[in-house]
Amino acid sequence: MVDESRGRCVSDESIRDDVLAQARQVFSLGHEASALVLFWALYELSLHPDVVRRLRAELLQHGCDWNDVDFNALRSMPYLDAVVTELLRLHPPISTTARRVTEPVTVQTRDGQAVTLPRGTQLFCSLYHLHRDPQVWGPDADRFLPDRWLGTLPNAAQNRCEYLPFLTGARSCPSSGFVLLQMKLVLALLLSRAELSIPNASEVKKCFGGVIRPAGPVAYEVEEISI
């Protein structure tokens, strides 16, 4: 194999090490991030029963229940997709990212000014704050509104660098497709079989680090149902 960026051959050992590193990221970070995003999904759904009703109606419309969840159907549910997209906006799997400039580059700010970043510049981005920036998402940036992704609300990202739950480009998360499908499947199964709620969801505090987690233990209430 040839590394096109450096114009040299890559050894089998380097390829193996790279594959193993990516696999560890998929099954470790992917696991923790997925679990936390699903927690925040239950948190938001506990606060928005109207969203739960619409999701269950869409599941019934596509013939999905506990015993029969069709993967093609999961990919063709616009409201489920909008809910997951909005969840990842408000609760991205990681809270920050960093990059180092390898070659001088000039970027344009929102107010039209040109800023040149010299080689070696360290860049840090808070995805949490980017995804809640009123200049991008409007005055309702902190609200959970899946409809903003269905064309019925005006404030969805117009630039791919304004919505980065899995980052973008060559360094984007390799397990993004896995995480999205996992979230849709788990939500479909839970909503078709159980009523889950967090009694004091509005009082849950957040702990910020590499990922965003609840600051303390959170109690759930679970009731078996059938739709």
PDB file of N, CA and C in Angstrom, residues 95 205-215:
ATOM      1  N   SER A  95     -17.481  16.546  23.702  1.00  0.00           N
ATOM      2  CA  SER A  95     -17.811  17.952  23.952  1.00  0.00           C
ATOM      3  C   SER A  95     -16.865  18.922  23.264  1.00  0.00           C
ATOM      4  N   LYS A 205     -28.195  17.502  36.360  1.00  0.00           N
ATOM      5  CA  LYS A 205     -27.051  18.377  36.113  1.00  0.00           C
ATOM      6  C   LYS A 205     -26.035  17.665  35.223  1.00  0.00           C
ATOM      7  N   LYS A 206     -25.273  18.451  34.476  1.00  0.00           N
ATOM      8  CA  LYS A 206     -24.298  17.891  33.539  1.00  0.00           C
ATOM      9  C   LYS A 206     -22.878  18.033  34.068  1.00  0.00           C
ATOM     10  N   CYS A 207     -22.064  17.025  33.773  1.00  0.00           N
ATOM     11  CA  CYS A 207     -20.647  17.044  34.105  1.00  0.00           C
ATOM     12  C   CYS A 207     -19.867  17.051  32.793  1.00  0.00           C
ATOM     13  N   PHE A 208     -19.052  18.084  32.588  1.00  0.00           N
ATOM     14  CA  PHE A 208     -18.346  18.255  31.322  1.00  0.00           C
ATOM     15  C   PHE A 208     -16.925  17.716  31.415  1.00  0.00           C
ATOM     16  N   GLY A 209     -16.553  16.958  30.385  1.00  0.00           N
ATOM     17  CA  GLY A 209     -15.195  16.446  30.247  1.00  0.00           C
ATOM     18  C   GLY A 209     -14.988  16.124  28.787  1.00  0.00           C
ATOM     19  N   GLY A 210     -14.290  15.033  28.505  1.00  0.00           N
ATOM     20  CA  GLY A 210     -14.174  14.604  27.118  1.00  0.00           C
ATOM     21  C   GLY A 210     -15.525  14.260  26.538  1.00  0.00           C
ATOM     22  N   VAL A 211     -16.398  13.711  27.405  1.00  0.00           N
ATOM     23  CA  VAL A 211     -17.798  13.467  27.063  1.00  0.00           C
ATOM     24  C   VAL A 211     -18.654  14.204  28.088  1.00  0.00           C
ATOM     25  N   ILE A 212     -19.943  14.317  27.798  1.00  0.00           N
ATOM     26  CA  ILE A 212     -20.861  15.001  28.706  1.00  0.00           C
ATOM     27  C   ILE A 212     -21.740  13.951  29.363  1.00  0.00           C
ATOM     28  N   ARG A 213     -21.663  13.853  30.682  1.00  0.00           N
ATOM     29  CA  ARG A 213     -22.397  12.830  31.410  1.00  0.00           C
ATOM     30  C   ARG A 213     -23.222  13.474  32.528  1.00  0.00           C
ATOM     31  N   PRO A 214     -24.212  12.752  33.063  1.00  0.00           N
ATOM     32  CA  PRO A 214     -24.929  13.289  34.218  1.00  0.00           C
ATOM     33  C   PRO A 214     -23.982  13.405  35.404  1.00  0.00           C
ATOM     34  N   ALA A 215     -24.173  14.430  36.217  1.00  0.00           N
ATOM     35  CA  ALA A 215     -23.257  14.683  37.330  1.00  0.00           C
ATOM     36  C   ALA A 215     -23.420  13.686  38.466  1.00  0.00           C
TER      37      ALA A 215
END
